[in-house]
Amino acid sequence: MYSERQAQGGETTSQERRDPKQDDARILGHVVQCDGARAVISAYAESGIAEASGLWTVGRMICINLGETRTIGLVYSIAKSDRSWSSEGDNPIEVNVELIGEVRDVGADKHPVFDRGITAYPYIGAIAHRIRSRDLQAVYDLAGRRTVTIGQLSQDDTIDACIAIDETLARHFAVVGTTGVGKSTAVSLLLRKAIAARPDLRVLIMDPHNEFAASLPEHCVKVDSNSLDLPFWLFRLEEFSEVLFRGRETDADEIDVLRDLIPAAKNLYRSPQGGTFLRRGVDALTADTPVPYRMADLIKQIDERMGLLESKNERPILKSLRTRIESALADPRYRFMFHSRLIEDTIHETIGNIFRVPTHGRPVTCFEMAGMPSEVVNSVCSVLARLAFDLALWSEGRLKLLLLCEEAHRYMPADHRLGFAPTRHALSRIAKEGRKYGCYLGVVTQRPGELDPTILSQCSTVFAMRLANEQDQAIIRSAIADSSASTLSFLSSMGQREAIAFGEGVATTMRLKFEKLSDELIPGTGKRAAEAPTGSGDDVDLVAIVERLRNVPKPQAAALGFAEVVDVQRQAGDTDYRKPAAAPRPQPDDDFDTRFGLRPSTFGGRPPQG
């Protein structure tokens, strides 16, 4: 620590961390080598004095004094050249640092300001010392941007770790880390901070483990396989085909038949007396237009085509398609699509329930997917991601939406032969264009190496927690700025709740420790408590397990509403599970289209002009 005693060539600002009685030689270092990105500092470590030796430890920031400016460096390696240690006296050491920027005092009050990059490189013999608190705060200062505090710096727990919340959301963010390091807890904390800072934000969570609802009880409603209400006519043709073919390869001839007959069925719903007449021009219907139709009308169209003499060669195709449709109608896994016997245009209520318009004080929707078949999850995630983008698009940015994808490598795998193409396309569209319209993407994964690199490259703020896999570390290393690459050498050894944040949401690469949440708000706490051993294990209810396995609804069970208030004590699927008293359901609003600029019949069309 350089003080007033070092008057020649030094700064006049008091270094408050100096011990005036400490010998300078034991706490100061000198630059002995420097290139365009790194420097080597010669210093001393004395046995028995941990305070002096601890100034030069891996992961700490140090300051190299150059008079008017102070160069900031990050210690990434430390060694003793002769590989020996003397228990008496001083031990010369070499400290390798990575240069990350400069701090200079500006204004009458000498306020420290940090700039990335180096304009004046350290000279041989320049004095290095432990960074001051004021300089450390300047390094992470966000220059007037709206900030939220998410934890403390790992180097100095008296300094808050802050992020620019608007840039973090608008330019998308990712949280990566291996299993058990606290990803879900960090995400829950980030959501709480985002909701507090942005009351206009709506959040839709793709929750494959059914754990986020209990961690956000005052902000959240949850939707599961029992309460989901997503009419089949909201699905596009390729999404509907995924349901019919159950994840297997589709038949092109059957898809062509659907492309022809679904518009006819939609027209029959619109004008029952109009036969199969299709209106042309701007009012023409396609297989992708979100307009209601009846499955009975679709099957009727198939039967009529089979009866035509010229359709003799198509009959096996038509018969196979009819069997697929009837099988899907009878499958209990798809009751969320086909359960309603009265087909009506409920698009306003469906969208309002999913995306919380109005919020009724609960802006978060948790879509719980545990136990749902993969083909159901693929189709539903595709529909929800597409609707999120279209809703933000047609509201002309007035509706702010965050789509959070837990275990994102499931929906956006790096191998394009895996996953569901429409889901990947919908999420990729949000990643590439969503910020222009107020639709944001949050990506959470434990295997960034298995995630589509296009999606990860669009996430401008990354919170990297502990990663042990070399491939995953290489992916994150390729995304960070060269001037902070050495920071990632700590990825495999970071502690619980620790993360390295870099990108648009922070001033510079920052190693931090997230705030600690109370035990009852940690995702999955309820499940872990339920899984704790409580006896001999003879109280397992095999009948209840088989009922859940079969997933067949009981005829006498009361129909559940679309979304329900979170009950942290019970989970959907429990034998005694019942819906608690729900918040008032949003009613169709005559002024909905006017306030949000929505045109449901044009979802997926061209963006508004001008």
Coordinates of C-alpha atoms in Angstrom, one line a residue:
M1 CA 0.0 0.0 0.0
Y2 CA 1.6 3.2 -1.2
S3 CA 1.2 6.1 1.3
E4 CA 2.4 9.7 1.7
R5 CA 5.7 8.4 2.9
Q6 CA 6.5 7.4 -0.8
A7 CA 6.4 11.0 -2.1
Q8 CA 8.6 10.5 -5.2
G9 CA 6.6 9.4 -8.3
G10 CA 3.6 8.4 -6.2
E11 CA 0.1 9.6 -5.6
T12 CA -0.8 11.9 -2.7
T13 CA -4.0 10.2 -1.8
S14 CA -3.9 8.4 1.5
Q15 CA -3.9 4.6 1.1
E16 CA -6.2 3.7 4.0
R17 CA -5.3 0.0 4.0
R18 CA -1.6 0.6 4.8
D19 CA -0.3 -0.1 8.3
P20 CA 2.1 2.8 8.9
K21 CA 4.3 0.5 11.0
Q22 CA 4.6 -2.1 8.3
D23 CA 7.9 -2.2 6.3
D24 CA 7.2 -1.1 2.7
A25 CA 9.3 -3.9 1.3
R26 CA 7.0 -6.5 2.7
I27 CA 3.7 -5.1 1.3
L28 CA 4.8 -3.5 -2.0
G29 CA 5.8 -5.0 -5.3
H30 CA 7.6 -3.8 -8.4
V31 CA 6.9 -4.5 -12.0
V32 CA 9.7 -6.5 -13.6
Q33 CA 8.1 -7.6 -16.8
C34 CA 5.1 -6.3 -18.9
D35 CA 3.6 -7.1 -22.3
G36 CA 0.4 -5.9 -24.0
A37 CA -2.0 -7.8 -21.7
R38 CA 0.0 -9.1 -18.6
A39 CA 2.7 -8.1 -16.2
V40 CA 5.0 -9.8 -13.7
I41 CA 5.5 -8.3 -10.3
S42 CA 8.4 -9.0 -7.9
A43 CA 7.4 -9.0 -4.3
Y44 CA 8.2 -10.5 -0.9
A45 CA 6.4 -12.9 1.3
E46 CA 7.6 -13.4 4.9
S47 CA 6.9 -16.5 6.9
G48 CA 4.7 -16.0 9.9
I49 CA 3.1 -12.8 8.6
A50 CA -0.1 -13.9 6.9
E51 CA -1.4 -10.4 6.3
A52 CA 1.6 -9.3 4.2
S53 CA 1.7 -12.6 2.3
G54 CA -2.1 -12.6 1.7
L55 CA -1.9 -9.4 -0.3
W56 CA -0.6 -11.5 -3.2
T57 CA -3.2 -14.3 -3.6
V58 CA -4.8 -15.7 -6.7
G59 CA -8.1 -13.9 -7.6
R60 CA -7.3 -10.6 -5.9
M61 CA -7.1 -7.3 -7.7
I62 CA -4.0 -5.2 -7.3
C63 CA -3.1 -1.6 -8.3
I64 CA 0.0 -0.5 -10.1
N65 CA 0.7 3.2 -9.4
L66 CA 1.7 5.3 -12.4
G67 CA 1.2 8.8 -11.0
E68 CA -1.9 10.3 -12.6
T69 CA -3.3 6.9 -13.4
R70 CA -3.5 3.6 -11.6
T71 CA -3.4 0.4 -13.6
I72 CA -5.7 -2.4 -12.3
G73 CA -4.6 -6.0 -12.5
L74 CA -6.0 -9.4 -11.5
V75 CA -3.6 -11.9 -9.9
Y76 CA -4.0 -15.2 -11.8
S77 CA -0.7 -16.9 -10.9
I78 CA 1.9 -16.7 -8.1
A79 CA 5.1 -18.6 -7.7
K80 CA 8.6 -18.6 -6.1
S81 CA 11.2 -19.0 -8.8
D82 CA 13.6 -21.3 -6.9
R83 CA 10.7 -23.5 -5.6
S84 CA 12.0 -23.3 -2.0
W85 CA 10.8 -21.6 1.2
S86 CA 12.8 -20.0 4.0
S87 CA 11.2 -20.1 7.4
E88 CA 13.4 -17.1 8.4
G89 CA 13.4 -13.8 6.6
D90 CA 11.9 -12.7 3.3
N91 CA 11.0 -15.0 0.4
P92 CA 11.0 -13.3 -3.0
I93 CA 8.0 -14.3 -5.1
E94 CA 6.7 -13.6 -8.7
V95 CA 3.1 -12.5 -9.1
N96 CA 1.5 -12.8 -12.6
V97 CA -1.3 -10.3 -13.2
E98 CA -3.7 -9.7 -16.1
L99 CA -4.2 -6.0 -16.9
I100 CA -7.9 -5.1 -17.1
G101 CA -8.1 -1.3 -17.1
E102 CA -7.2 2.0 -15.5
V103 CA -8.5 4.2 -12.7
R104 CA -7.9 8.0 -12.7
D105 CA -9.1 10.8 -10.4
V106 CA -11.4 13.4 -12.1
G107 CA -13.1 16.6 -10.9
A108 CA -12.4 18.8 -8.0
D109 CA -13.2 16.0 -5.5
K110 CA -10.8 13.6 -7.2
H111 CA -13.5 11.1 -7.8
P112 CA -12.0 7.8 -9.1
V113 CA -13.3 6.7 -12.6
F114 CA -12.5 3.3 -14.2
D115 CA -11.9 2.8 -17.9
R116 CA -11.5 -0.5 -19.7
G117 CA -8.3 -0.9 -21.7
I118 CA -4.8 0.4 -21.1
T119 CA -3.5 3.7 -22.4
A120 CA -0.3 3.9 -20.3
Y121 CA 1.5 0.6 -19.7
P122 CA 3.4 0.0 -16.4
Y123 CA 7.1 0.7 -16.6
I124 CA 9.8 -1.5 -15.1
G125 CA 10.1 -0.7 -11.4
A126 CA 6.5 0.7 -11.1
I127 CA 5.1 0.2 -7.6
A128 CA 2.3 -2.3 -7.1
H129 CA 0.1 -2.6 -4.0
R130 CA -3.2 -3.8 -2.8
I131 CA -6.1 -1.9 -4.4
R132 CA -8.0 0.7 -2.3
S133 CA -11.7 0.3 -1.5
R134 CA -12.5 3.5 -3.5
D135 CA -10.7 2.2 -6.6
L136 CA -12.3 -1.2 -6.2
Q137 CA -15.8 0.4 -6.1
A138 CA -14.9 2.5 -9.2
V139 CA -14.0 -0.6 -11.1
Y140 CA -17.5 -2.0 -10.7
D141 CA -19.4 1.3 -10.9
L142 CA -22.2 1.2 -13.4
A143 CA -22.1 4.9 -14.3
G144 CA -25.6 6.0 -13.4
R145 CA -27.4 3.0 -14.9
R146 CA -30.3 1.5 -12.9
T147 CA -28.8 -1.1 -10.6
V148 CA -29.8 -3.9 -8.3
T149 CA -27.6 -5.5 -5.6
I150 CA -27.4 -9.3 -6.0
G151 CA -24.6 -10.1 -3.5
Q152 CA -21.1 -9.0 -2.5
L153 CA -17.7 -9.1 -4.2
S154 CA -15.7 -12.2 -3.4
Q155 CA -12.6 -10.1 -2.9
D156 CA -14.2 -7.7 -0.5
D157 CA -17.5 -8.6 1.2
T158 CA -18.0 -5.0 2.3
I159 CA -18.6 -3.9 -1.3
D160 CA -21.9 -4.8 -3.0
A161 CA -22.0 -6.6 -6.3
C162 CA -24.5 -4.8 -8.5
I163 CA -25.8 -5.4 -12.0
A164 CA -27.5 -3.1 -14.5
I165 CA -31.0 -4.7 -14.5
D166 CA -32.3 -3.1 -17.7
E167 CA -29.3 -4.2 -19.8
T168 CA -29.2 -7.6 -18.2
L169 CA -32.9 -8.3 -19.2
A170 CA -33.1 -6.5 -22.5
R171 CA -30.0 -8.1 -24.0
H172 CA -30.8 -11.6 -22.5
F173 CA -28.8 -13.4 -19.8
A174 CA -27.6 -16.9 -19.0
V175 CA -26.8 -18.7 -15.8
V176 CA -24.5 -21.7 -16.2
G177 CA -23.1 -24.1 -13.7
T178 CA -22.8 -27.8 -12.8
T179 CA -25.4 -29.6 -10.7
G180 CA -25.7 -28.5 -7.1
V181 CA -23.8 -25.2 -7.2
G182 CA -26.9 -23.0 -6.6
K183 CA -28.1 -22.1 -10.1
S184 CA -31.8 -22.3 -9.2
T185 CA -31.3 -20.3 -6.1
A186 CA -29.4 -17.6 -8.1
V187 CA -32.1 -17.5 -10.7
S188 CA -34.8 -17.2 -8.0
L189 CA -32.8 -14.3 -6.5
L190 CA -32.4 -12.6 -9.9
L191 CA -36.1 -12.9 -10.6
R192 CA -37.0 -11.3 -7.2
K193 CA -34.6 -8.4 -7.9
A194 CA -36.0 -8.0 -11.4
I195 CA -39.6 -8.0 -10.4
A196 CA -38.9 -5.4 -7.6
A197 CA -37.0 -3.1 -10.1
R198 CA -39.3 -3.6 -13.0
P199 CA -43.0 -3.8 -11.9
D200 CA -44.1 -3.9 -15.5
L201 CA -42.3 -7.2 -16.2
R202 CA -44.1 -10.4 -16.8
V203 CA -42.2 -13.7 -16.4
L204 CA -43.0 -17.1 -17.8
I205 CA -40.8 -19.9 -16.4
M206 CA -40.3 -23.2 -18.2
D207 CA -39.9 -25.3 -15.0
P208 CA -39.0 -29.0 -15.7
H209 CA -38.4 -29.9 -12.0
N210 CA -41.5 -28.1 -10.5
E211 CA -39.3 -26.2 -8.0
F212 CA -39.7 -22.4 -8.7
A213 CA -43.3 -22.0 -7.7
A214 CA -42.5 -22.6 -4.0
S215 CA -39.6 -20.2 -4.1
L216 CA -41.8 -17.3 -5.5
P217 CA -45.0 -17.9 -3.6
E218 CA -46.1 -14.2 -3.4
H219 CA -45.4 -13.5 -7.1
C220 CA -46.4 -16.7 -8.8
V221 CA -49.2 -18.8 -10.2
K222 CA -48.4 -22.3 -11.4
V223 CA -49.7 -24.2 -14.4
D224 CA -49.3 -28.0 -14.6
S225 CA -50.6 -30.8 -16.7
N226 CA -53.8 -30.9 -14.7
S227 CA -54.6 -27.2 -15.0
L228 CA -53.1 -26.3 -18.4
D229 CA -55.7 -25.1 -20.9
L230 CA -54.1 -24.6 -24.3
P231 CA -56.7 -25.2 -27.1
F232 CA -55.4 -27.3 -30.0
W233 CA -56.4 -24.6 -32.5
L234 CA -53.7 -22.3 -31.1
F235 CA -51.0 -24.8 -32.4
R236 CA -49.4 -24.3 -35.8
L237 CA -49.4 -27.1 -38.3
E238 CA -45.8 -28.3 -37.4
E239 CA -46.6 -28.1 -33.7
F240 CA -49.9 -30.0 -34.1
S241 CA -48.0 -32.6 -36.2
E242 CA -45.6 -33.2 -33.3
V243 CA -48.6 -34.1 -31.2
L244 CA -50.1 -36.5 -33.8
F245 CA -46.9 -38.3 -34.6
R246 CA -45.6 -38.4 -31.0
G247 CA -42.1 -37.3 -31.8
R248 CA -41.6 -39.7 -34.7
E249 CA -40.8 -38.6 -38.2
T250 CA -43.8 -37.1 -39.9
D251 CA -45.4 -38.3 -43.1
A252 CA -45.3 -35.6 -45.8
D253 CA -48.5 -36.8 -47.5
E254 CA -50.5 -36.7 -44.2
I255 CA -49.1 -33.2 -43.5
D256 CA -50.2 -32.0 -46.9
V257 CA -53.7 -33.3 -46.2
L258 CA -53.9 -31.5 -42.9
R259 CA -52.6 -28.3 -44.6
D260 CA -55.6 -28.5 -47.0
L261 CA -58.3 -29.6 -44.6
I262 CA -57.6 -27.5 -41.4
P263 CA -58.4 -24.2 -43.2
A264 CA -61.7 -25.8 -44.4
A265 CA -62.6 -26.9 -40.9
K266 CA -61.8 -23.3 -39.6
N267 CA -64.0 -21.9 -42.3
L268 CA -66.8 -24.2 -41.3
Y269 CA -66.6 -22.9 -37.7
R270 CA -66.7 -19.3 -38.9
S271 CA -69.6 -19.8 -41.3
P272 CA -71.4 -23.1 -40.6
Q273 CA -73.8 -22.5 -43.5
G274 CA -71.1 -21.7 -46.0
G275 CA -70.0 -25.2 -46.7
T276 CA -66.3 -25.5 -47.7
F277 CA -66.1 -22.1 -49.4
L278 CA -62.8 -20.5 -48.6
R279 CA -62.6 -16.7 -48.6
R280 CA -59.6 -15.3 -50.6
G281 CA -57.5 -12.2 -50.1
V282 CA -56.7 -10.7 -46.7
D283 CA -59.3 -12.8 -44.9
A284 CA -58.0 -16.1 -46.1
L285 CA -57.4 -18.8 -43.4
T286 CA -54.3 -21.0 -43.3
A287 CA -53.4 -24.0 -41.2
D288 CA -51.4 -21.7 -38.9
T289 CA -54.0 -19.0 -38.3
P290 CA -55.1 -19.1 -34.6
V291 CA -58.8 -19.4 -35.3
P292 CA -61.0 -22.0 -33.6
Y293 CA -62.3 -25.1 -35.4
R294 CA -63.8 -28.4 -34.4
M295 CA -62.1 -31.7 -34.5
A296 CA -65.4 -33.3 -35.6
D297 CA -65.4 -31.0 -38.7
L298 CA -61.8 -32.0 -39.5
I299 CA -62.6 -35.7 -39.2
K300 CA -65.8 -35.1 -41.4
Q301 CA -63.6 -33.5 -44.0
I302 CA -61.3 -36.5 -44.0
D303 CA -64.3 -38.9 -44.4
E304 CA -65.8 -36.8 -47.2
R305 CA -62.4 -36.9 -49.1
M306 CA -62.2 -40.7 -48.6
G307 CA -65.6 -41.0 -50.2
L308 CA -64.6 -39.2 -53.4
L309 CA -63.9 -41.5 -56.3
E310 CA -60.7 -39.6 -57.4
S311 CA -59.3 -40.0 -53.8
K312 CA -58.9 -43.8 -54.2
N313 CA -55.1 -43.7 -54.0
E314 CA -55.2 -41.4 -51.0
R315 CA -57.5 -43.6 -48.9
P316 CA -54.7 -45.3 -46.9
I317 CA -53.1 -41.9 -46.1
L318 CA -56.5 -40.5 -45.1
K319 CA -57.3 -43.6 -43.0
S320 CA -53.9 -43.4 -41.2
L321 CA -54.4 -39.7 -40.5
R322 CA -57.9 -40.3 -39.1
T323 CA -56.5 -43.0 -36.8
R324 CA -53.8 -40.7 -35.5
I325 CA -56.3 -37.9 -34.8
E326 CA -58.7 -40.2 -32.9
S327 CA -55.8 -41.7 -30.9
A328 CA -54.7 -38.2 -29.8
L329 CA -58.2 -37.3 -28.8
A330 CA -58.4 -40.4 -26.6
D331 CA -54.9 -39.9 -25.1
P332 CA -55.2 -38.5 -21.5
R333 CA -51.8 -36.8 -21.9
Y334 CA -53.4 -34.4 -24.4
R335 CA -56.5 -33.5 -22.4
F336 CA -55.2 -30.0 -22.0
M337 CA -55.7 -29.5 -25.7
F338 CA -58.9 -31.4 -26.3
H339 CA -60.8 -31.5 -23.0
S340 CA -63.3 -28.7 -23.9
R341 CA -66.3 -30.1 -25.7
L342 CA -67.6 -26.6 -26.4
I343 CA -65.2 -25.0 -28.9
E344 CA -65.2 -21.2 -28.6
D345 CA -62.8 -18.3 -29.2
T346 CA -61.1 -18.0 -25.9
I347 CA -57.8 -16.6 -27.1
H348 CA -58.1 -13.5 -25.0
E349 CA -58.6 -15.4 -21.8
T350 CA -55.9 -18.0 -22.6
I351 CA -53.3 -15.4 -23.4
G352 CA -54.3 -13.3 -20.4
N353 CA -53.9 -16.3 -18.0
I354 CA -50.6 -17.4 -19.4
F355 CA -48.9 -14.0 -19.6
R356 CA -50.7 -12.4 -16.6
V357 CA -52.7 -9.7 -18.3
P358 CA -53.8 -8.2 -16.0
T359 CA -51.3 -9.5 -13.3
H360 CA -53.6 -9.5 -10.3
G361 CA -50.4 -8.9 -8.2
R362 CA -48.8 -12.1 -9.5
P363 CA -46.6 -11.4 -12.6
V364 CA -44.9 -14.8 -12.7
T365 CA -46.3 -18.0 -14.3
C366 CA -44.5 -21.3 -13.6
F367 CA -45.2 -23.9 -16.2
E368 CA -44.5 -27.1 -14.4
M369 CA -43.4 -29.9 -16.8
A370 CA -42.2 -32.7 -14.5
G371 CA -43.8 -36.0 -15.6
M372 CA -45.1 -34.6 -18.9
P373 CA -44.1 -36.6 -22.1
S374 CA -41.4 -35.1 -24.2
E375 CA -43.6 -34.7 -27.3
V376 CA -46.1 -32.7 -25.1
V377 CA -43.4 -30.5 -23.7
N378 CA -41.9 -29.9 -27.1
S379 CA -45.2 -28.7 -28.6
V380 CA -46.3 -26.6 -25.6
C381 CA -43.0 -24.9 -25.3
S382 CA -43.0 -24.0 -29.0
V383 CA -46.5 -22.5 -28.7
L384 CA -45.7 -20.5 -25.5
A385 CA -42.4 -19.2 -26.9
R386 CA -44.0 -18.2 -30.2
L387 CA -46.9 -16.5 -28.4
A388 CA -44.5 -14.6 -26.1
F389 CA -42.8 -13.1 -29.1
D390 CA -46.0 -12.3 -31.0
L391 CA -47.6 -10.8 -28.0
A392 CA -44.6 -8.4 -27.4
L393 CA -44.5 -7.7 -31.2
W394 CA -48.1 -6.7 -31.6
S395 CA -48.2 -4.7 -28.3
E396 CA -45.4 -2.6 -29.9
G397 CA -43.2 -3.0 -26.9
R398 CA -45.7 -2.0 -24.3
L399 CA -45.9 -5.5 -22.8
K400 CA -42.5 -6.6 -21.3
L401 CA -42.1 -10.3 -21.1
L402 CA -39.2 -12.5 -19.8
L403 CA -39.2 -16.2 -20.9
L404 CA -36.9 -18.2 -18.6
C405 CA -35.8 -21.6 -19.8
E406 CA -34.5 -23.9 -17.1
E407 CA -32.5 -26.8 -18.5
A408 CA -32.4 -24.9 -21.7
H409 CA -30.3 -27.6 -23.5
R410 CA -33.4 -29.7 -23.6
Y411 CA -35.2 -27.3 -26.0
M412 CA -32.1 -25.8 -27.8
P413 CA -29.6 -28.6 -28.2
A414 CA -26.3 -28.0 -30.1
D415 CA -27.1 -31.0 -32.3
H416 CA -29.9 -29.9 -34.7
R417 CA -30.9 -33.5 -35.2
L418 CA -32.1 -33.6 -31.6
G419 CA -34.9 -31.5 -30.0
F420 CA -37.9 -30.0 -31.7
A421 CA -37.2 -27.7 -34.6
P422 CA -40.2 -25.3 -34.1
T423 CA -39.2 -24.8 -30.4
R424 CA -35.6 -24.0 -31.4
H425 CA -36.8 -21.6 -34.0
A426 CA -39.2 -19.8 -31.6
L427 CA -36.5 -19.4 -28.9
S428 CA -33.9 -18.4 -31.5
R429 CA -36.3 -15.7 -32.8
I430 CA -36.6 -14.2 -29.3
A431 CA -32.8 -14.4 -28.8
K432 CA -32.1 -12.5 -32.1
E433 CA -35.0 -10.0 -32.3
G434 CA -36.9 -10.1 -29.0
R435 CA -35.2 -7.1 -27.3
K436 CA -36.5 -4.8 -30.0
Y437 CA -40.0 -5.5 -28.9
G438 CA -39.6 -6.1 -25.2
C439 CA -39.4 -9.9 -25.2
Y440 CA -36.4 -11.1 -23.2
L441 CA -34.8 -14.5 -22.8
G442 CA -33.2 -16.1 -19.7
V443 CA -31.2 -19.3 -20.2
V444 CA -30.3 -21.7 -17.4
T445 CA -28.2 -24.8 -18.1
Q446 CA -25.7 -27.1 -16.5
R447 CA -24.2 -28.1 -19.9
P448 CA -23.4 -25.0 -22.0
G449 CA -21.5 -27.3 -24.3
E450 CA -24.7 -29.0 -25.3
L451 CA -26.6 -25.7 -25.9
D452 CA -27.1 -24.2 -29.3
P453 CA -24.2 -21.8 -29.7
T454 CA -26.4 -19.3 -31.5
I455 CA -28.6 -18.9 -28.5
L456 CA -25.7 -18.6 -26.0
S457 CA -24.0 -16.0 -28.2
Q458 CA -27.1 -13.8 -28.0
C459 CA -26.9 -13.7 -24.2
S460 CA -25.0 -10.5 -23.5
T461 CA -24.7 -11.1 -19.7
V462 CA -23.5 -14.5 -18.3
F463 CA -23.3 -15.7 -14.7
A464 CA -20.8 -18.6 -14.8
M465 CA -20.9 -20.7 -11.7
R466 CA -18.7 -23.7 -11.0
L467 CA -18.0 -25.8 -14.2
A468 CA -15.9 -29.0 -14.1
N469 CA -16.3 -30.1 -17.7
E470 CA -13.5 -28.9 -20.0
Q471 CA -15.8 -28.5 -23.0
D472 CA -18.2 -26.3 -21.0
Q473 CA -15.3 -24.2 -19.7
A474 CA -14.1 -23.7 -23.3
I475 CA -17.6 -22.5 -24.4
I476 CA -17.6 -19.8 -21.6
R477 CA -14.0 -18.9 -22.3
S478 CA -14.8 -18.2 -25.9
A479 CA -17.5 -15.7 -24.8
I480 CA -15.5 -13.6 -22.4
A481 CA -13.3 -10.6 -23.3
D482 CA -9.6 -11.4 -23.8
S483 CA -8.7 -8.9 -21.1
S484 CA -10.5 -11.0 -18.5
A485 CA -9.8 -14.5 -19.7
S486 CA -7.7 -15.4 -16.7
T487 CA -10.7 -14.9 -14.4
L488 CA -12.2 -18.1 -15.8
S489 CA -9.3 -20.2 -14.5
F490 CA -11.3 -20.2 -11.2
L491 CA -14.4 -21.9 -12.8
S492 CA -13.6 -25.4 -11.6
S493 CA -12.9 -24.3 -8.0
M494 CA -15.5 -21.7 -7.0
G495 CA -17.6 -22.2 -3.9
Q496 CA -21.3 -22.4 -3.4
R497 CA -23.3 -19.4 -4.6
E498 CA -20.2 -17.9 -6.2
A499 CA -20.2 -16.8 -9.8
I500 CA -18.2 -14.9 -12.4
A501 CA -20.4 -12.3 -14.1
F502 CA -19.4 -10.7 -17.4
G503 CA -21.1 -8.9 -20.2
E504 CA -23.4 -5.9 -20.7
G505 CA -25.0 -6.1 -17.3
V506 CA -21.7 -5.4 -15.4
A507 CA -19.1 -2.8 -15.7
T508 CA -16.3 -5.3 -15.9
T509 CA -15.8 -9.0 -15.2
M510 CA -16.8 -9.5 -11.6
R511 CA -16.4 -12.5 -9.2
L512 CA -19.2 -12.3 -6.7
K513 CA -21.1 -14.3 -4.1
F514 CA -24.9 -14.2 -4.4
E515 CA -27.0 -13.1 -1.5
K516 CA -28.3 -15.9 0.8
L517 CA -32.0 -16.6 0.6
S518 CA -34.0 -17.9 3.5
D519 CA -34.3 -21.6 3.6
E520 CA -38.0 -21.7 2.7
L521 CA -37.4 -19.7 -0.5
I522 CA -34.7 -21.9 -1.9
P523 CA -36.1 -23.9 -4.9
G524 CA -36.6 -27.5 -4.2
T525 CA -36.5 -27.2 -0.4
G526 CA -39.9 -28.7 0.0
K527 CA -39.1 -31.7 -2.2
R528 CA -35.8 -32.4 -0.3
A529 CA -37.7 -32.3 3.0
A530 CA -40.2 -34.7 1.7
E531 CA -37.4 -37.0 0.4
A532 CA -35.7 -37.1 3.8
P533 CA -35.8 -40.6 5.4
T534 CA -38.6 -40.8 8.0
G535 CA -39.0 -44.5 8.7
S536 CA -38.5 -48.0 7.3
G537 CA -40.0 -47.1 3.9
D538 CA -43.0 -49.5 4.3
D539 CA -45.4 -46.6 4.1
V540 CA -45.0 -46.3 0.3
D541 CA -48.4 -46.0 -1.3
L542 CA -48.1 -48.1 -4.5
V543 CA -51.7 -47.5 -5.6
A544 CA -51.2 -43.7 -5.7
I545 CA -47.9 -44.2 -7.6
V546 CA -49.6 -46.3 -10.2
E547 CA -52.4 -43.8 -10.6
R548 CA -49.9 -41.1 -11.3
L549 CA -48.0 -43.4 -13.7
R550 CA -51.2 -44.1 -15.7
N551 CA -52.0 -40.4 -15.7
V552 CA -55.7 -41.1 -16.3
P553 CA -58.1 -38.5 -14.9
K554 CA -61.0 -39.7 -12.7
P555 CA -64.4 -39.0 -14.2
Q556 CA -65.7 -37.5 -10.9
A557 CA -62.8 -35.2 -10.4
A558 CA -63.7 -31.5 -10.6
A559 CA -62.2 -29.5 -13.4
L560 CA -59.4 -27.3 -12.4
G561 CA -58.9 -23.7 -13.5
F562 CA -56.1 -22.7 -15.8
A563 CA -53.8 -21.1 -13.3
E564 CA -53.8 -21.4 -9.6
V565 CA -52.2 -19.6 -6.6
V566 CA -49.1 -21.4 -5.4
D567 CA -49.5 -23.9 -2.5
V568 CA -46.1 -24.7 -1.2
Q569 CA -47.3 -27.6 0.9
R570 CA -48.8 -29.8 -1.9
Q571 CA -47.7 -30.6 -5.4
A572 CA -49.9 -31.4 -8.4
G573 CA -50.4 -35.1 -8.7
D574 CA -50.7 -35.8 -5.0
T575 CA -53.7 -37.9 -4.1
D576 CA -55.1 -35.2 -1.8
Y577 CA -54.2 -32.4 -4.1
R578 CA -57.0 -29.9 -4.5
K579 CA -57.0 -26.4 -5.9
P580 CA -56.9 -23.7 -3.2
A581 CA -58.9 -20.6 -3.3
A582 CA -57.7 -18.9 -6.5
A583 CA -57.3 -15.2 -7.3
P584 CA -60.0 -13.7 -9.5
R585 CA -59.6 -15.0 -13.0
P586 CA -59.1 -12.3 -15.6
Q587 CA -62.2 -11.7 -17.7
P588 CA -62.1 -11.1 -21.4
D589 CA -61.5 -7.4 -21.8
D590 CA -63.3 -5.4 -24.5
D591 CA -60.5 -2.9 -24.4
F592 CA -57.7 -5.5 -24.5
D593 CA -56.9 -5.1 -28.2
T594 CA -56.9 -1.3 -27.9
R595 CA -54.6 -1.1 -24.9
F596 CA -52.0 -3.7 -26.1
G597 CA -52.4 -3.3 -29.9
L598 CA -53.1 -7.0 -30.3
R599 CA -54.7 -8.5 -33.3
P600 CA -55.1 -12.2 -32.4
S601 CA -56.0 -13.2 -36.0
T602 CA -52.7 -11.9 -37.2
F603 CA -50.3 -13.6 -34.8
G604 CA -47.3 -14.6 -36.7
G605 CA -47.9 -12.1 -39.5
R606 CA -45.9 -9.1 -40.5
P607 CA -44.8 -6.6 -37.8
P608 CA -46.6 -3.2 -37.6
Q609 CA -45.4 -0.7 -40.1
G610 CA -43.8 2.6 -39.2

